[in-house]
Amino acid sequence: MRGTSSSRVLWHWWTVVVAVVSLSFLTTLAAGMTMKYQINEEDVLSTVIGNLAKDMSLNISDGSKTNFRMMKQFNASFIRLREKDGQLTIGERIDREKICKHTIQCLISFDVVSISNEQFKLIHIEVEVKDINDHAPEFPRKESTLEISENAALGTRIPLDVAMDEDVGSNYIQNYQISVNSHFTIDVLSRADGIKYAELVLMKELDRETHASYVLELVATDGGNPSRSSSTKINVKVKDFNDNSPVFDRNSYSVDILEDAQVGLLLVDFNAVDPDEGLNGEVVYGFGNQVPSEIRHRFSVDRKSGRLTLDSPIDFESKKTYEFDVQASDLGPNPSPSICKVVVHVQDVNDNAPEITITPMTSVTAGIAYITEAAAKESFVALVTIADKDSGANGDIHCTLYGHNHFKLQQAYEDSFMIVTTSPLDREIIAEYNLTVVAEDLGSPPFRTIKQYTIRLSDENDNAPLFSKPVFEVSLMENNAPGAYITTVAARDLDIGQNSKISYKLLDTYIIGSPVSTFVSLDPATGSLYALRSFNFEVLKQLQLCIQASDGGWPQLQGSAIINLKIVDQNDNAPSITQPALINNSAEVLLPKDAPSGYVITQVHARDADEGVNAELSFRISEGVASVFSINRATGEIYLNHELSYEVYENLRITVTVSDNGTPSLTTAAAINFIIAGSLPIDRNVFRNKIDQETQEGDHSIIIIVVLAGSCTLLLLAIIIIATTCNKRKVDNRGHSHSGKEDDVQAKGNHSDPLISIHSDIVFDIRPYSNKTTFSGLNQRGSDVSCRSDDGTCVSEDSPCEHGDKSRSVKSEGFSNVPSYGKDAMRQIKIWKGTSYATISAREPHSGKDSGIGDSDFNDSDSDISGDGLRKDDHQNNVQNGLWACTSECKILGHSDHCWSPAASRINCNLAHAFAKTGSFPQDTLRRENYNQAHIPKTVGLQSVCEKVLHREYDYITS
């Protein structure tokens, strides 16, 4: 910068022009305005240009949230903005000649956004840089030489060198001056582009013999204050007389040329005529001596033909007018050239596409604008500036935005548009928008510029963490190890970055009086849940935990979920017997001595601290006289299988085992001692009903067993019916040879069987057999037993019959005389009914093999003693003895050695033994071995009596 500081101060001035532009902004974007300021170039750094808050009359207090933000642009570094109040200062040295060369008006334009209470205000700033006279005019040459003929006419003009000044306006060259002389003067002219130049004009005739040359000084002065100037030396030589000079058809030419003209285009075809002959009349063409090199590079003149052509491309946007001189001279001695002025006007064509500049309000990456997703409708996003170097219609631009209807263009000011939102935004739905800005000029043909632009939404913490479901059902097996992993709960947050970082925690609650943190722990980073203690299902069956997930945004948002932690039962508790009360794992229970079969003695109650299948209990008798007692597996009721006998009064002890249904099954056992008590309780029937009720409430397995057993029973019944039918037909075929009297007797016996009436209500239960040999029970209760023969004599008690089992007690309730016949004869059995006898006839089978009644080993094919031999030897004795007599109980239950008369033959013992076996000896093979087998032939008479009893479904069991 040139000039003194005082002069710079005098020239330093700036004004503020505020132009409020009425724009139809939307609600979030207040009416825009353009602020205009002026500064001088070369002003010192930090020079205050203006204050937006004051200039816009904004009331900004200390607590106000109003601030200003500059939108970055290519020339924004020249100006600095203080955000709190909008103060503008010079940021760096400004040289007008660099940023605005040869331009009358030099502007620095940028945009500032004022943000106040969520309201955006776009402010367009134009800072005009005023020129100072910091450059002096300069001539291209410090010295130049001119030749002029001594016979040149007055008024002849000779172009001079043009001085250049980088300043503009009043600081540009305003005047030329020439040194004082007697023959020449200058004329100052302006070219079409505004450049001033001077021409040397001849005012007085020349005489070479008097003055052969002249030295002149040309001075160029600008209009600055103070003015600046420069000078050049001109040497004028007077040449000898030349009769004629070439003459152009025209003194000047003005040519219009399109800027896209092809190189070699003919612009002007000059024609100059010299009337002389020979070399003096031969004309050549060329540029004048003052034509600058730029013209010589852009155009060319053919020396002989004088054709002016375009030598290189031209650009309307670079220079619109070219003005230069073309001269013509002959080849004679001392030629005197003629000058023709040429002005070339460049015409604009639409050869420039529009330029698009997008300035985002917030940007981190080039080509990407950022806006918060919380921005309200019609918020300002970016500024779009368009420009076209062409002029006229070629420079008129139409701008359009494509990509998404969430954004639109709103015109801010001339050639500037704003991208604003049209609706609320949500980053979680659309995180990024790819927009397309299209700028198209109105030239012919039109040029179009397309620019892609990306708008990314910055995340706001507007989404709370969300669990996949509000309630989680989780189970944990009891007796877990402390620190055992339980589960992991995870929440997701649709936000990103810090807003999506989730931490977990347990909400403070109390479980059975203790904080939840003493039961479980939660990893705050992963949401994994761990047990801090070993859980016991019997103490705590379920925990309800409340989990809270918090994000890392501001303000912080939370989401919660509930975890229902169910403790799963393990079979870790054995059943415990609560009733009857146990002492040293045993109990004593009273048992009435006359308790009937099915009598419920007691009920074992047990409980299991577990639940479900692990608490399903079953009862069984594991030790003791299980044949005397039975237990309901489901209810634990112990009942009597059959009436007690005196032989089993002692050692009535069982062990009851209670098992659960867990895996593995746990078991508890207790010993129960039965104490024989007095009479049967009054509520005897109640116990029976209870048994029936419990039976009906049995589980499904019992029902299945019953169904299967019923099916088997039906099958067995069908087989029995078929077998009975076949047997009946066989008997009918044999019965045709017998008398009708025998049939009548049989029929009568069938309808009036005293055994049926006597024993119709008696059920004999299975009882264990004692190994004792005492007959005290028979001695006490059998005093009324009498044995009679067919003649009414009593049978002696010293019977030769002996049985292996002497512990049975038989009660006599009547007796019958049984006749003995030979083989293939009818036998009669008389049964004493108390006042008279009933006679039943039976037929002796022909075969000596097993009759099929009972399970006697005698007469079987594998028996060691043959019954046939005995029957052959004793046939006559049986006939002579006639009827033999026994008590009625002997006939049903088996014979004893106290019921036979001394005269009874051994066959009666065998007969009694055969009937006794029909009366069901103990099924246990070990016990059966203790009985002495009596080898007596079986008779049809006794067999028929047994069959009659069995057919009536009486179960006579010895006890």
Short mmCIF file of N, CA, C and O in Angstrom, two decimals, residues 267-373:
data_model
loop_
_atom_site.label_atom_id
_atom_site.label_comp_id
_atom_site.label_asym_id
_atom_site.label_seq_id
_atom_site.Cartn_x
_atom_site.Cartn_y
_atom_site.Cartn_z
N LEU A 267 -12.01 -11.20 -39.87
CA LEU A 267 -12.72 -10.11 -39.22
C LEU A 267 -12.83 -8.89 -40.16
O LEU A 267 -13.93 -8.36 -40.36
N VAL A 268 -11.71 -8.48 -40.73
CA VAL A 268 -11.69 -7.30 -41.62
C VAL A 268 -10.70 -7.58 -42.75
O VAL A 268 -9.60 -8.11 -42.51
N ASP A 269 -11.10 -7.17 -43.96
CA ASP A 269 -10.19 -7.26 -45.12
C ASP A 269 -9.83 -5.82 -45.51
O ASP A 269 -10.60 -5.11 -46.14
N PHE A 270 -8.68 -5.42 -45.00
CA PHE A 270 -8.26 -4.02 -45.23
C PHE A 270 -7.81 -3.81 -46.70
O PHE A 270 -7.26 -4.72 -47.33
N ASN A 271 -8.01 -2.58 -47.11
CA ASN A 271 -7.59 -2.20 -48.48
C ASN A 271 -7.11 -0.75 -48.45
O ASN A 271 -7.86 0.17 -48.16
N ALA A 272 -5.82 -0.62 -48.67
CA ALA A 272 -5.20 0.73 -48.71
C ALA A 272 -4.56 0.93 -50.10
O ALA A 272 -3.96 0.00 -50.65
N VAL A 273 -4.66 2.14 -50.65
CA VAL A 273 -4.18 2.42 -52.02
C VAL A 273 -3.12 3.53 -51.96
O VAL A 273 -3.30 4.53 -51.26
N ASP A 274 -2.01 3.25 -52.69
CA ASP A 274 -0.95 4.26 -52.81
C ASP A 274 -0.80 4.58 -54.30
O ASP A 274 -0.49 3.69 -55.10
N PRO A 275 -0.99 5.82 -54.72
CA PRO A 275 -0.95 6.18 -56.17
C PRO A 275 0.45 6.12 -56.78
O PRO A 275 0.59 6.18 -58.00
N ASP A 276 1.48 6.03 -55.94
CA ASP A 276 2.82 5.96 -56.51
C ASP A 276 3.02 4.65 -57.26
O ASP A 276 2.23 3.70 -57.13
N GLU A 277 4.11 4.68 -58.02
CA GLU A 277 4.44 3.50 -58.80
C GLU A 277 5.67 2.85 -58.22
O GLU A 277 6.46 3.46 -57.52
N GLY A 278 5.79 1.60 -58.61
CA GLY A 278 6.95 0.86 -58.14
C GLY A 278 6.83 0.55 -56.67
O GLY A 278 5.74 0.32 -56.12
N LEU A 279 7.99 0.55 -56.04
CA LEU A 279 7.99 0.24 -54.62
C LEU A 279 7.24 1.30 -53.81
O LEU A 279 6.66 1.00 -52.76
N ASN A 280 7.24 2.49 -54.30
CA ASN A 280 6.54 3.55 -53.57
C ASN A 280 5.02 3.34 -53.56
O ASN A 280 4.31 3.93 -52.76
N GLY A 281 4.58 2.53 -54.51
CA GLY A 281 3.13 2.28 -54.56
C GLY A 281 2.72 0.91 -54.00
O GLY A 281 1.51 0.58 -53.99
N GLU A 282 3.69 0.12 -53.60
CA GLU A 282 3.36 -1.20 -53.06
C GLU A 282 3.10 -1.08 -51.55
O GLU A 282 3.95 -0.59 -50.82
N VAL A 283 1.89 -1.54 -51.11
CA VAL A 283 1.42 -1.32 -49.72
C VAL A 283 1.56 -2.62 -48.92
O VAL A 283 1.24 -3.71 -49.39
N VAL A 284 2.01 -2.46 -47.65
CA VAL A 284 2.06 -3.57 -46.69
C VAL A 284 1.29 -3.16 -45.43
O VAL A 284 1.13 -1.96 -45.15
N TYR A 285 0.77 -4.22 -44.70
CA TYR A 285 -0.10 -3.96 -43.53
C TYR A 285 0.54 -4.55 -42.27
O TYR A 285 1.33 -5.50 -42.31
N GLY A 286 0.14 -3.98 -41.14
CA GLY A 286 0.62 -4.47 -39.85
C GLY A 286 -0.02 -3.70 -38.71
O GLY A 286 -0.76 -2.73 -38.91
N PHE A 287 0.25 -4.23 -37.47
CA PHE A 287 -0.26 -3.53 -36.29
C PHE A 287 0.58 -2.28 -36.04
O PHE A 287 1.77 -2.23 -36.37
N GLY A 288 -0.07 -1.31 -35.42
CA GLY A 288 0.67 -0.10 -35.06
C GLY A 288 1.66 -0.40 -33.96
O GLY A 288 1.58 -1.41 -33.25
N ASN A 289 2.59 0.55 -33.85
CA ASN A 289 3.66 0.34 -32.88
C ASN A 289 3.13 0.31 -31.43
O ASN A 289 3.77 -0.26 -30.56
N GLN A 290 1.99 0.89 -31.15
CA GLN A 290 1.47 0.98 -29.78
C GLN A 290 0.55 -0.19 -29.40
O GLN A 290 0.05 -0.25 -28.28
N VAL A 291 0.30 -1.09 -30.34
CA VAL A 291 -0.59 -2.22 -30.05
C VAL A 291 0.11 -3.16 -29.06
O VAL A 291 1.24 -3.60 -29.31
N PRO A 292 -0.56 -3.48 -27.91
CA PRO A 292 0.07 -4.33 -26.91
C PRO A 292 0.17 -5.78 -27.38
O PRO A 292 -0.47 -6.21 -28.36
N SER A 293 0.92 -6.53 -26.66
CA SER A 293 1.16 -7.94 -27.03
C SER A 293 -0.12 -8.79 -26.92
O SER A 293 -0.27 -9.78 -27.64
N GLU A 294 -1.02 -8.42 -26.01
CA GLU A 294 -2.26 -9.19 -25.88
C GLU A 294 -3.03 -9.17 -27.18
O GLU A 294 -3.56 -10.20 -27.63
N ILE A 295 -3.07 -7.98 -27.86
CA ILE A 295 -3.79 -7.87 -29.14
C ILE A 295 -3.05 -8.66 -30.21
O ILE A 295 -3.67 -9.37 -31.02
N ARG A 296 -1.77 -8.55 -30.21
CA ARG A 296 -0.99 -9.25 -31.22
C ARG A 296 -1.14 -10.76 -31.07
O ARG A 296 -1.05 -11.48 -32.06
N HIS A 297 -1.38 -11.24 -29.82
CA HIS A 297 -1.56 -12.66 -29.60
C HIS A 297 -2.96 -13.13 -30.00
O HIS A 297 -3.14 -14.26 -30.45
N ARG A 298 -3.93 -12.27 -29.83
CA ARG A 298 -5.32 -12.65 -30.09
C ARG A 298 -5.68 -12.56 -31.57
O ARG A 298 -6.45 -13.36 -32.07
N PHE A 299 -5.09 -11.56 -32.28
CA PHE A 299 -5.43 -11.32 -33.69
C PHE A 299 -4.15 -11.30 -34.52
O PHE A 299 -3.04 -11.13 -34.00
N SER A 300 -4.37 -11.40 -35.84
CA SER A 300 -3.23 -11.31 -36.77
C SER A 300 -3.67 -10.59 -38.05
O SER A 300 -4.84 -10.67 -38.45
N VAL A 301 -2.67 -9.85 -38.69
CA VAL A 301 -2.93 -9.10 -39.94
C VAL A 301 -1.95 -9.61 -40.99
O VAL A 301 -0.73 -9.65 -40.76
N ASP A 302 -2.53 -10.02 -42.08
CA ASP A 302 -1.68 -10.48 -43.18
C ASP A 302 -0.95 -9.29 -43.78
O ASP A 302 -1.56 -8.29 -44.13
N ARG A 303 0.36 -9.41 -43.91
CA ARG A 303 1.18 -8.28 -44.33
C ARG A 303 0.86 -7.83 -45.73
O ARG A 303 0.80 -6.62 -46.01
N LYS A 304 0.57 -8.73 -46.64
CA LYS A 304 0.37 -8.34 -48.05
C LYS A 304 -1.10 -8.10 -48.35
O LYS A 304 -1.43 -7.12 -49.03
N SER A 305 -1.95 -9.01 -47.84
CA SER A 305 -3.37 -8.90 -48.19
C SER A 305 -4.13 -7.97 -47.27
O SER A 305 -5.22 -7.47 -47.62
N GLY A 306 -3.61 -7.75 -46.08
CA GLY A 306 -4.32 -6.89 -45.12
C GLY A 306 -5.53 -7.56 -44.48
O GLY A 306 -6.43 -6.87 -43.99
N ARG A 307 -5.58 -8.91 -44.47
CA ARG A 307 -6.72 -9.62 -43.88
C ARG A 307 -6.50 -9.77 -42.37
O ARG A 307 -5.49 -10.32 -41.93
N LEU A 308 -7.47 -9.25 -41.59
CA LEU A 308 -7.42 -9.36 -40.14
C LEU A 308 -8.21 -10.61 -39.73
O LEU A 308 -9.41 -10.72 -40.03
N THR A 309 -7.57 -11.53 -39.05
CA THR A 309 -8.21 -12.81 -38.66
C THR A 309 -8.04 -13.04 -37.15
O THR A 309 -7.16 -12.43 -36.50
N LEU A 310 -8.87 -13.95 -36.65
CA LEU A 310 -8.81 -14.34 -35.24
C LEU A 310 -7.71 -15.38 -35.09
O LEU A 310 -7.73 -16.41 -35.74
N ASP A 311 -6.79 -15.07 -34.21
CA ASP A 311 -5.63 -15.94 -34.08
C ASP A 311 -5.72 -16.89 -32.88
O ASP A 311 -5.01 -17.89 -32.85
N SER A 312 -6.57 -16.59 -31.93
CA SER A 312 -6.75 -17.46 -30.74
C SER A 312 -8.15 -17.23 -30.18
O SER A 312 -8.77 -16.20 -30.46
N PRO A 313 -8.69 -18.24 -29.42
CA PRO A 313 -10.06 -18.10 -28.91
C PRO A 313 -10.20 -16.89 -28.01
O PRO A 313 -9.25 -16.45 -27.35
N ILE A 314 -11.37 -16.35 -28.02
CA ILE A 314 -11.68 -15.21 -27.17
C ILE A 314 -12.81 -15.61 -26.22
O ILE A 314 -13.54 -16.57 -26.45
N ASP A 315 -12.95 -14.85 -25.13
CA ASP A 315 -13.95 -15.18 -24.10
C ASP A 315 -14.63 -13.88 -23.67
O ASP A 315 -13.98 -12.94 -23.22
N PHE A 316 -15.93 -13.89 -23.85
CA PHE A 316 -16.70 -12.71 -23.49
C PHE A 316 -16.57 -12.41 -22.00
O PHE A 316 -16.54 -11.24 -21.60
N GLU A 317 -16.51 -13.48 -21.19
CA GLU A 317 -16.45 -13.29 -19.76
C GLU A 317 -15.10 -12.72 -19.32
O GLU A 317 -15.02 -12.09 -18.25
N SER A 318 -14.05 -12.88 -20.15
CA SER A 318 -12.74 -12.32 -19.80
C SER A 318 -12.59 -10.88 -20.30
O SER A 318 -12.14 -10.01 -19.57
N LYS A 319 -12.97 -10.64 -21.56
CA LYS A 319 -12.87 -9.29 -22.11
C LYS A 319 -13.91 -9.13 -23.20
O LYS A 319 -14.05 -9.98 -24.06
N LYS A 320 -14.62 -8.07 -23.09
CA LYS A 320 -15.75 -7.86 -23.99
C LYS A 320 -15.39 -7.04 -25.22
O LYS A 320 -16.09 -7.13 -26.25
N THR A 321 -14.30 -6.20 -25.17
CA THR A 321 -13.95 -5.30 -26.29
C THR A 321 -12.44 -5.28 -26.49
O THR A 321 -11.68 -5.23 -25.51
N TYR A 322 -12.07 -5.29 -27.77
CA TYR A 322 -10.66 -5.13 -28.14
C TYR A 322 -10.57 -3.93 -29.11
O TYR A 322 -11.31 -3.86 -30.08
N GLU A 323 -9.66 -3.02 -28.81
CA GLU A 323 -9.47 -1.82 -29.67
C GLU A 323 -7.99 -1.66 -29.96
O GLU A 323 -7.15 -1.63 -29.04
N PHE A 324 -7.71 -1.57 -31.27
CA PHE A 324 -6.29 -1.47 -31.68
C PHE A 324 -6.22 -0.78 -33.05
O PHE A 324 -7.24 -0.57 -33.70
N ASP A 325 -4.96 -0.46 -33.49
CA ASP A 325 -4.71 0.23 -34.77
C ASP A 325 -4.01 -0.71 -35.73
O ASP A 325 -3.13 -1.48 -35.34
N VAL A 326 -4.42 -0.58 -36.98
CA VAL A 326 -3.76 -1.30 -38.08
C VAL A 326 -3.22 -0.23 -39.05
O VAL A 326 -3.94 0.70 -39.43
N GLN A 327 -1.99 -0.38 -39.41
CA GLN A 327 -1.37 0.62 -40.31
C GLN A 327 -0.99 -0.01 -41.64
O GLN A 327 -0.74 -1.20 -41.72
N ALA A 328 -0.97 0.87 -42.62
CA ALA A 328 -0.57 0.47 -43.99
C ALA A 328 0.53 1.44 -44.45
O ALA A 328 0.41 2.67 -44.28
N SER A 329 1.59 0.91 -45.05
CA SER A 329 2.72 1.74 -45.53
C SER A 329 3.25 1.17 -46.83
O SER A 329 3.05 -0.02 -47.12
N ASP A 330 3.90 2.05 -47.63
CA ASP A 330 4.48 1.56 -48.88
C ASP A 330 5.91 1.15 -48.64
O ASP A 330 6.44 1.30 -47.54
N LEU A 331 6.51 0.62 -49.71
CA LEU A 331 7.87 0.11 -49.62
C LEU A 331 8.92 1.09 -50.11
O LEU A 331 10.10 0.75 -50.22
N GLY A 332 8.44 2.28 -50.38
CA GLY A 332 9.40 3.28 -50.86
C GLY A 332 10.23 3.81 -49.71
O GLY A 332 9.97 3.53 -48.55
N PRO A 333 11.23 4.62 -50.09
CA PRO A 333 12.07 5.23 -49.06
C PRO A 333 11.25 6.24 -48.25
O PRO A 333 10.35 6.89 -48.78
N ASN A 334 11.58 6.28 -46.99
CA ASN A 334 10.89 7.20 -46.08
C ASN A 334 9.37 7.08 -46.17
O ASN A 334 8.65 8.03 -46.50
N PRO A 335 8.86 5.88 -45.88
CA PRO A 335 7.41 5.71 -45.99
C PRO A 335 6.69 6.45 -44.86
O PRO A 335 7.22 6.64 -43.77
N SER A 336 5.51 6.79 -45.15
CA SER A 336 4.66 7.45 -44.14
C SER A 336 3.40 6.61 -43.98
O SER A 336 2.53 6.62 -44.87
N PRO A 337 3.27 5.83 -42.89
CA PRO A 337 2.15 4.90 -42.74
C PRO A 337 0.84 5.63 -42.49
O PRO A 337 0.81 6.72 -41.95
N SER A 338 -0.22 4.95 -42.90
CA SER A 338 -1.58 5.42 -42.62
C SER A 338 -2.19 4.51 -41.53
O SER A 338 -1.90 3.32 -41.46
N ILE A 339 -3.06 5.03 -40.68
CA ILE A 339 -3.62 4.31 -39.52
C ILE A 339 -5.12 4.11 -39.73
O ILE A 339 -5.83 5.04 -40.13
N CYS A 340 -5.54 2.88 -39.38
CA CYS A 340 -6.98 2.56 -39.38
C CYS A 340 -7.30 1.93 -38.01
O CYS A 340 -6.66 0.97 -37.59
N LYS A 341 -8.30 2.45 -37.35
CA LYS A 341 -8.66 1.97 -36.01
C LYS A 341 -9.68 0.84 -36.13
O LYS A 341 -10.66 0.95 -36.87
N VAL A 342 -9.45 -0.19 -35.34
CA VAL A 342 -10.33 -1.36 -35.34
C VAL A 342 -10.85 -1.58 -33.91
O VAL A 342 -10.06 -1.62 -32.95
N VAL A 343 -12.16 -1.73 -33.78
CA VAL A 343 -12.79 -2.06 -32.49
C VAL A 343 -13.54 -3.39 -32.67
O VAL A 343 -14.43 -3.49 -33.52
N VAL A 344 -13.15 -4.38 -31.87
CA VAL A 344 -13.78 -5.71 -31.93
C VAL A 344 -14.66 -5.88 -30.68
O VAL A 344 -14.15 -5.85 -29.55
N HIS A 345 -15.97 -6.04 -30.90
CA HIS A 345 -16.92 -6.28 -29.80
C HIS A 345 -17.23 -7.77 -29.73
O HIS A 345 -17.73 -8.34 -30.70
N VAL A 346 -16.93 -8.35 -28.60
CA VAL A 346 -17.19 -9.80 -28.40
C VAL A 346 -18.64 -9.96 -27.94
O VAL A 346 -19.08 -9.34 -26.97
N GLN A 347 -19.38 -10.84 -28.60
CA GLN A 347 -20.77 -11.11 -28.28
C GLN A 347 -20.86 -12.40 -27.44
O GLN A 347 -20.22 -13.40 -27.73
N ASP A 348 -21.71 -12.29 -26.43
CA ASP A 348 -21.86 -13.43 -25.51
C ASP A 348 -22.68 -14.55 -26.15
O ASP A 348 -23.67 -14.29 -26.86
N VAL A 349 -22.25 -15.75 -25.89
CA VAL A 349 -23.03 -16.93 -26.25
C VAL A 349 -23.19 -17.76 -24.98
O VAL A 349 -22.44 -17.61 -24.01
N ASN A 350 -24.17 -18.64 -24.98
CA ASN A 350 -24.43 -19.46 -23.79
C ASN A 350 -23.44 -20.61 -23.75
O ASN A 350 -23.76 -21.75 -24.09
N ASP A 351 -22.27 -20.30 -23.30
CA ASP A 351 -21.22 -21.32 -23.24
C ASP A 351 -20.80 -21.63 -21.82
O ASP A 351 -19.81 -22.34 -21.61
N ASN A 352 -21.53 -21.15 -20.87
CA ASN A 352 -21.21 -21.41 -19.46
C ASN A 352 -22.44 -21.99 -18.76
O ASN A 352 -23.52 -21.40 -18.80
N ALA A 353 -22.22 -23.12 -18.15
CA ALA A 353 -23.29 -23.73 -17.35
C ALA A 353 -23.39 -23.02 -16.01
O ALA A 353 -22.41 -22.44 -15.52
N PRO A 354 -24.57 -23.05 -15.42
CA PRO A 354 -24.70 -22.43 -14.10
C PRO A 354 -23.79 -23.09 -13.07
O PRO A 354 -23.49 -24.28 -13.14
N GLU A 355 -23.38 -22.31 -12.12
CA GLU A 355 -22.56 -22.80 -11.02
C GLU A 355 -23.42 -22.83 -9.75
O GLU A 355 -24.15 -21.89 -9.47
N ILE A 356 -23.29 -23.93 -9.02
CA ILE A 356 -24.09 -24.12 -7.80
C ILE A 356 -23.13 -24.21 -6.62
O ILE A 356 -22.19 -24.99 -6.62
N THR A 357 -23.40 -23.39 -5.63
CA THR A 357 -22.64 -23.43 -4.38
C THR A 357 -23.63 -23.65 -3.25
O THR A 357 -24.58 -22.88 -3.08
N ILE A 358 -23.40 -24.73 -2.48
CA ILE A 358 -24.28 -25.05 -1.35
C ILE A 358 -23.49 -24.84 -0.07
O ILE A 358 -22.45 -25.47 0.14
N THR A 359 -23.99 -23.95 0.74
CA THR A 359 -23.33 -23.63 2.01
C THR A 359 -24.21 -24.12 3.14
O THR A 359 -25.29 -23.56 3.39
N PRO A 360 -23.82 -25.19 3.83
CA PRO A 360 -24.66 -25.71 4.92
C PRO A 360 -24.52 -24.85 6.16
O PRO A 360 -23.52 -24.16 6.38
N MET A 361 -25.54 -24.91 6.94
CA MET A 361 -25.48 -24.19 8.21
C MET A 361 -24.50 -24.88 9.16
O MET A 361 -23.76 -24.22 9.88
N THR A 362 -24.52 -26.21 9.14
CA THR A 362 -23.59 -26.98 9.96
C THR A 362 -23.00 -28.06 9.08
O THR A 362 -23.74 -28.84 8.48
N SER A 363 -21.70 -28.12 9.02
CA SER A 363 -21.07 -29.11 8.16
C SER A 363 -19.75 -29.53 8.76
O SER A 363 -19.01 -28.71 9.32
N VAL A 364 -19.50 -30.83 8.68
CA VAL A 364 -18.22 -31.37 9.10
C VAL A 364 -17.45 -31.91 7.90
O VAL A 364 -16.25 -31.77 7.80
N THR A 365 -18.19 -32.49 6.98
CA THR A 365 -17.61 -33.07 5.77
C THR A 365 -18.12 -32.29 4.57
O THR A 365 -19.30 -31.92 4.52
N ALA A 366 -17.23 -32.07 3.61
CA ALA A 366 -17.63 -31.33 2.41
C ALA A 366 -18.73 -32.10 1.68
O ALA A 366 -18.66 -33.31 1.51
N GLY A 367 -19.72 -31.37 1.24
CA GLY A 367 -20.81 -31.97 0.50
C GLY A 367 -21.89 -32.58 1.35
O GLY A 367 -22.81 -33.20 0.84
N ILE A 368 -21.81 -32.40 2.67
CA ILE A 368 -22.79 -32.98 3.58
C ILE A 368 -23.25 -31.91 4.56
O ILE A 368 -22.43 -31.24 5.19
N ALA A 369 -24.52 -31.74 4.65
CA ALA A 369 -25.11 -30.82 5.62
C ALA A 369 -25.71 -31.62 6.76
O ALA A 369 -26.24 -32.71 6.55
N TYR A 370 -25.63 -31.07 7.95
CA TYR A 370 -26.16 -31.73 9.13
C TYR A 370 -27.27 -30.88 9.74
O TYR A 370 -27.16 -29.65 9.80
N ILE A 371 -28.30 -31.58 10.17
CA ILE A 371 -29.39 -30.91 10.86
C ILE A 371 -29.92 -31.86 11.91
O ILE A 371 -29.98 -33.08 11.69
N THR A 372 -30.29 -31.32 13.03
CA THR A 372 -30.80 -32.16 14.10
C THR A 372 -32.17 -32.71 13.75
O THR A 372 -32.98 -32.03 13.10
N GLU A 373 -32.41 -33.92 14.17
CA GLU A 373 -33.72 -34.52 13.91
C GLU A 373 -34.83 -33.85 14.70
O GLU A 373 -36.00 -34.02 14.40
#
